[in-house]
Amino acid sequence: MRILFYTDTPHVGGAEKQMELLAKTARKAGHSVCLAYGVYSQLNNGRTALEKAYNELLSIRTIHKHDPRHYFALKRILKKGHFDLIHIHLWNPGSCRYAFFAASQVGVPIVTTEHDPFALHGWKQWVKKRCIKRTKQTIAISADNFRQLMDTFDIPQERLNLVHNGIELNRFLDKMNGAQLPIPPGDTVITCIAEMHPRKGHRFLLDAFSELQKTIPDLHLMLVGTGPLEDELKKKYGDQPNIHFLGWREDVPEILKASDLFVLPSLKEAFGLVVVEAMASGVPVIATRAGGVPELVEDGKSGLLVPPADSTALTSAIATLIHDPERRRIIQKAGLDRARLFTAEKMTAKTIKVYEKARFV
């Protein structure tokens, strides 16, 4: 099968990494996968990795996601490329609209993945409904995501498919050394890997950490990621010696191997892939009951779940696992077993079945 991936995102985050992993795994299964994207995107900064994942990169000379040249360029690409389908990856529900109209004009079947659905209003909702009518099959990355798509956009159930995201399991199972971190030997390390955005709930974790440090002075917090809140958080907490801002890192498996606990304090979370990565690394997980996260973590068995926006509950959960090494060990083992359910191979096999439905049903 010859497949065109498309996104108009200006950023690189979890959705774009999932696209890359899906492309790599689909190619191993014998399919051809090309990527079309705007030159303004941060994807352009990682062309070396993209070239390894995709058969071909097709950069479109546009200046932003609203540039109508997306439409004309995609029509040319789809006509010349002889693609069996286009897989449009929506980083928000109003994105990529030019791709829907270009593909329907050329007659190429459309599959979409809605990475972060939420309600639209006014003309955006009208355009969205027109895009949905042109879509053969839609992929939801969690059951929570699935329900939102049905309720918000009235997508018929026969055109909706649940395909959980996946990870390269062996990257996290490998017996690698942990990253070299500025931590004294024997101290306890809590790690949070997330975009520094209000919806990720960093301030609730930082409040919990400040409370815990009063009784556990050898506790350290590693914050991995960048985003719009980065400068504000650094200004407020950057002078605290046990809070470490590591920025964007490529060595996530090594950082997780050096961690004692992983915490994801999100207020909103479409899936929570980093939770699976932490479990696969053998790190006990504490997370919030946000979005798709409860589908990944069985509360009390493969991790602990707390309500979103509740620093007191976070404090209690973290303290519980720090002071109970036997419970940490049990959760660690159950988390590793749970992570094996969310592999790139399983994600790709289910996605290929969706492609076949889009082409032949």
XYZ file of C-alpha atoms in Angstrom:
361
model
C 0.000 0.000 0.000
C 1.228 3.516 -0.805
C 0.233 5.995 1.922
C 0.633 9.763 2.278
C 0.830 11.170 5.805
C -0.026 14.849 6.208
C -0.040 17.357 9.053
C -0.021 21.156 9.130
C 1.325 21.361 12.689
C 3.922 24.045 13.452
C 5.153 22.030 16.460
C 6.693 18.656 17.250
C 5.139 16.708 20.097
C 3.635 13.342 20.918
C 1.359 13.226 17.860
C 4.241 13.834 15.456
C 6.400 11.213 17.188
C 3.537 8.712 16.845
C 3.304 9.489 13.119
C 7.015 8.782 12.768
C 6.779 5.499 14.678
C 3.721 4.375 12.690
C 5.546 5.137 9.432
C 8.637 3.162 10.489
C 6.600 0.145 11.561
C 4.356 0.236 8.467
C 7.441 0.305 6.241
C 8.796 -2.779 8.017
C 5.478 -4.447 7.139
C 6.081 -3.702 3.447
C 4.136 -0.475 2.916
C 5.382 2.786 1.390
C 4.812 5.871 3.564
C 5.542 9.466 2.512
C 5.141 12.634 4.584
C 3.840 16.016 3.378
C 4.202 19.020 5.692
C 4.776 22.786 5.648
C 8.349 24.112 5.650
C 7.442 26.434 8.576
C 6.998 23.397 10.851
C 9.487 22.357 13.526
C 9.431 18.996 11.735
C 11.962 20.577 9.376
C 14.488 20.696 12.235
C 14.538 16.900 12.474
C 14.830 15.897 8.828
C 17.551 13.322 9.526
C 15.229 11.273 11.752
C 12.306 11.779 9.360
C 14.339 10.511 6.413
C 14.864 7.246 8.292
C 11.145 6.893 9.045
C 9.559 7.797 5.688
C 10.137 6.688 2.108
C 9.958 10.307 0.956
C 9.618 13.775 2.502
C 7.476 16.277 0.588
C 7.911 19.732 2.121
C 5.338 22.316 1.034
C 6.469 25.936 0.651
C 3.932 27.605 2.904
C 4.393 30.204 5.636
C 1.769 28.982 8.136
C -1.032 26.440 8.517
C -3.652 28.809 7.050
C -1.698 29.340 3.820
C -3.983 28.217 0.922
C -0.955 26.925 -0.977
C -1.346 23.763 1.134
C -4.421 22.945 -0.957
C -2.805 23.409 -4.376
C 0.418 21.623 -3.394
C -1.469 18.650 -1.959
C -3.586 18.317 -5.100
C -0.390 18.103 -7.170
C 1.230 15.633 -4.760
C -1.834 13.374 -4.666
C -2.263 13.402 -8.450
C 1.376 12.599 -9.191
C 2.028 10.244 -6.278
C -0.523 7.498 -7.048
C -1.330 7.114 -3.349
C -3.836 4.519 -2.152
C -4.953 6.860 0.627
C -4.025 9.915 2.668
C -3.758 9.667 6.451
C -4.371 13.127 7.921
C -3.079 13.626 11.462
C -5.030 16.367 13.222
C -3.112 17.927 16.106
C -6.265 19.908 16.868
C -9.764 19.386 15.427
C -9.650 22.513 13.254
C -6.327 21.726 11.582
C -5.467 20.314 8.140
C -8.679 21.469 6.426
C -6.983 22.038 3.052
C -6.006 18.360 2.926
C -9.630 17.211 3.125
C -10.668 19.323 0.157
C -7.583 18.455 -1.922
C -7.964 14.696 -1.367
C -11.703 14.703 -2.085
C -11.089 16.663 -5.305
C -8.541 14.081 -6.462
C -10.600 11.107 -5.236
C -8.083 9.710 -2.735
C -9.654 8.001 0.335
C -9.153 9.904 3.592
C -8.273 8.419 6.989
C -7.839 10.745 9.964
C -6.397 10.425 13.442
C -7.835 12.927 15.905
C -5.002 13.370 18.399
C -6.729 15.997 20.563
C -10.453 16.494 19.847
C -12.447 19.308 21.404
C -15.550 21.282 20.476
C -15.402 23.990 17.805
C -17.804 26.874 17.277
C -19.198 29.022 14.483
C -17.654 28.720 11.035
C -14.950 26.353 12.325
C -17.597 23.818 13.353
C -19.272 24.182 9.932
C -15.963 23.543 8.127
C -15.204 20.623 10.443
C -18.488 18.907 9.599
C -17.756 19.273 5.885
C -14.335 17.698 6.447
C -15.868 14.801 8.381
C -18.261 14.070 5.500
C -15.233 13.597 3.240
C -13.539 11.167 5.645
C -13.791 7.413 5.062
C -12.499 6.326 8.483
C -11.461 8.123 11.679
C -9.067 6.794 14.323
C -9.529 7.612 18.007
C -6.455 7.016 20.181
C -8.398 6.258 23.374
C -11.913 5.250 24.400
C -12.329 8.695 25.948
C -11.255 10.211 22.627
C -13.741 7.894 20.830
C -16.646 9.113 22.988
C -15.691 12.754 22.452
C -15.657 12.320 18.682
C -19.087 10.688 18.680
C -20.605 13.283 20.999
C -18.920 16.408 19.606
C -18.857 15.764 15.861
C -21.594 13.130 15.352
C -19.237 10.740 13.562
C -21.096 7.473 12.820
C -19.804 4.590 14.925
C -19.113 2.442 11.840
C -16.588 5.059 10.689
C -14.861 5.346 14.069
C -12.013 3.048 15.119
C -10.230 2.733 18.459
C -6.482 2.306 17.939
C -4.354 2.949 21.010
C -0.966 4.554 20.500
C 2.093 2.348 20.850
C 5.769 2.465 21.781
C 8.983 0.824 20.602
C 9.002 -1.527 23.566
C 12.613 -2.662 23.195
C 13.885 0.926 23.507
C 12.630 0.941 27.085
C 13.253 -2.708 28.002
C 16.954 -2.574 27.074
C 19.346 -2.908 30.004
C 20.889 0.512 29.433
C 22.554 2.743 31.980
C 20.522 5.588 33.413
C 21.240 9.138 32.285
C 23.910 11.072 34.161
C 21.845 13.459 36.278
C 23.007 16.082 38.803
C 21.758 13.997 41.734
C 23.748 12.722 44.738
C 23.836 8.893 44.910
C 20.994 7.458 46.974
C 18.657 10.451 46.622
C 15.108 9.890 45.316
C 14.262 11.090 41.795
C 10.762 12.002 40.610
C 10.483 12.620 36.862
C 7.803 14.380 34.839
C 8.068 14.385 31.038
C 5.498 16.718 29.482
C 5.106 19.861 27.423
C 5.186 22.887 29.720
C 1.621 23.920 28.999
C -1.187 24.781 31.473
C -3.136 21.619 30.566
C -0.244 19.449 31.797
C -0.740 20.577 35.413
C 2.899 21.233 36.357
C 1.963 23.707 39.076
C 0.072 21.015 41.016
C 3.103 18.727 40.916
C 5.376 21.581 41.988
C 3.060 22.401 44.897
C 3.092 18.735 45.927
C 6.876 18.568 45.611
C 7.333 21.664 47.797
C 5.187 20.056 50.486
C 7.051 16.726 50.292
C 10.449 18.391 50.569
C 9.585 19.583 54.067
C 9.908 15.993 55.315
C 12.000 14.381 52.531
C 14.921 16.760 51.889
C 16.799 14.329 49.583
C 13.946 14.383 47.033
C 14.616 15.676 43.496
C 12.230 16.626 40.687
C 13.267 16.290 37.032
C 11.137 18.301 34.596
C 11.697 17.247 30.986
C 10.115 19.268 28.185
C 9.651 22.762 26.839
C 6.616 24.913 26.131
C 4.840 28.218 26.742
C 5.080 27.961 30.555
C 8.802 27.174 30.623
C 10.061 30.713 31.331
C 7.396 31.340 33.972
C 8.147 28.085 35.806
C 11.901 28.638 35.661
C 11.497 32.159 37.028
C 9.421 30.894 39.951
C 11.226 27.618 40.753
C 14.579 27.761 38.950
C 16.545 28.818 42.030
C 15.458 25.751 44.019
C 18.412 23.310 43.982
C 16.293 20.135 43.973
C 14.113 21.144 41.000
C 15.889 20.475 37.701
C 14.711 21.807 34.323
C 16.195 19.491 31.689
C 14.512 20.974 28.586
C 13.885 18.903 25.460
C 15.754 15.580 25.635
C 16.264 12.766 23.151
C 17.496 10.346 25.860
C 14.085 9.753 27.466
C 14.676 5.996 28.037
C 17.917 6.761 29.885
C 16.256 9.468 32.006
C 13.466 7.075 32.959
C 16.022 4.404 33.912
C 17.550 6.920 36.343
C 14.156 7.711 37.936
C 12.506 6.275 41.045
C 8.977 7.536 40.310
C 7.210 8.990 37.288
C 4.411 11.544 37.744
C 2.073 12.919 35.056
C -0.182 15.611 36.624
C -2.209 16.459 33.481
C -5.529 18.279 33.620
C -6.306 17.058 30.098
C -4.661 14.147 28.277
C -5.792 12.530 25.024
C -3.747 9.370 25.639
C -0.634 9.745 27.813
C 1.992 7.782 25.880
C 4.792 8.756 28.254
C 2.954 6.802 30.975
C 3.409 3.629 28.903
C 7.077 4.500 28.348
C 7.599 4.883 32.092
C 5.877 1.559 32.857
C 7.975 -0.171 30.175
C 11.090 1.262 31.837
C 10.127 -0.289 35.163
C 9.305 3.037 36.829
C 6.226 3.169 39.111
C 3.668 5.659 37.771
C 1.423 8.196 39.472
C -0.939 10.036 37.127
C -4.242 11.871 37.049
C -7.597 10.483 35.917
C -7.485 12.628 32.791
C -8.695 11.604 29.336
C -7.240 8.291 28.194
C -4.865 7.765 31.148
C -7.221 5.440 33.124
C -7.171 3.117 30.082
C -3.424 2.728 30.586
C -3.071 2.605 34.369
C -5.099 0.215 36.522
C -5.418 2.234 39.716
C -3.754 0.506 42.648
C -2.332 -2.260 40.455
C -0.121 -0.919 37.648
C 0.068 2.596 39.095
C -1.760 5.130 41.229
C -4.374 7.554 39.881
C -5.443 10.810 41.528
C -7.980 13.492 40.564
C -6.705 16.259 38.247
C -5.812 19.624 39.815
C -5.390 18.122 43.294
C -1.924 18.744 44.730
C -2.940 17.247 48.101
C -3.843 13.921 46.465
C -0.580 14.006 44.480
C 1.387 14.629 47.676
C -0.271 11.675 49.393
C 0.243 9.288 46.443
C 3.922 10.193 46.038
C 4.567 9.852 49.778
C 2.812 6.464 49.800
C 5.143 4.999 47.169
C 8.302 6.624 48.526
C 7.701 5.085 51.958
C 6.556 1.644 50.710
C 9.279 -0.043 48.599
C 7.380 -3.358 48.460
C 4.338 -1.666 46.925
C 6.626 0.108 44.464
C 8.046 -3.261 43.425
C 4.563 -4.767 42.880
C 3.407 -1.748 40.846
C 6.640 -1.801 38.864
C 6.081 -5.429 37.783
C 2.385 -4.902 36.966
C 3.226 -1.741 35.013
C 5.753 -3.588 32.890
C 3.162 -6.258 32.042
C 0.647 -3.527 31.211
C 3.066 -1.711 28.887
C 3.366 -4.818 26.695
C -0.236 -4.226 25.552
C 0.696 -0.945 23.843
C 3.329 -1.714 21.220
C 4.051 -0.091 17.864
C 3.411 -3.414 16.134
C -0.105 -3.724 17.586
C -0.874 -0.093 16.744
C 0.310 -0.551 13.158
C -1.565 -3.816 12.555
C -4.833 -2.202 13.694
C -4.150 0.920 11.616
C -3.559 -1.139 8.460
C -6.974 -2.760 8.991
C -8.497 0.734 9.133
C -6.746 1.583 5.855
C -8.264 -1.507 4.244
C -11.738 -0.480 5.429
C -11.215 2.996 3.968
C -10.184 1.588 0.596
C -12.623 -1.273 0.147
C -15.696 -0.788 2.363
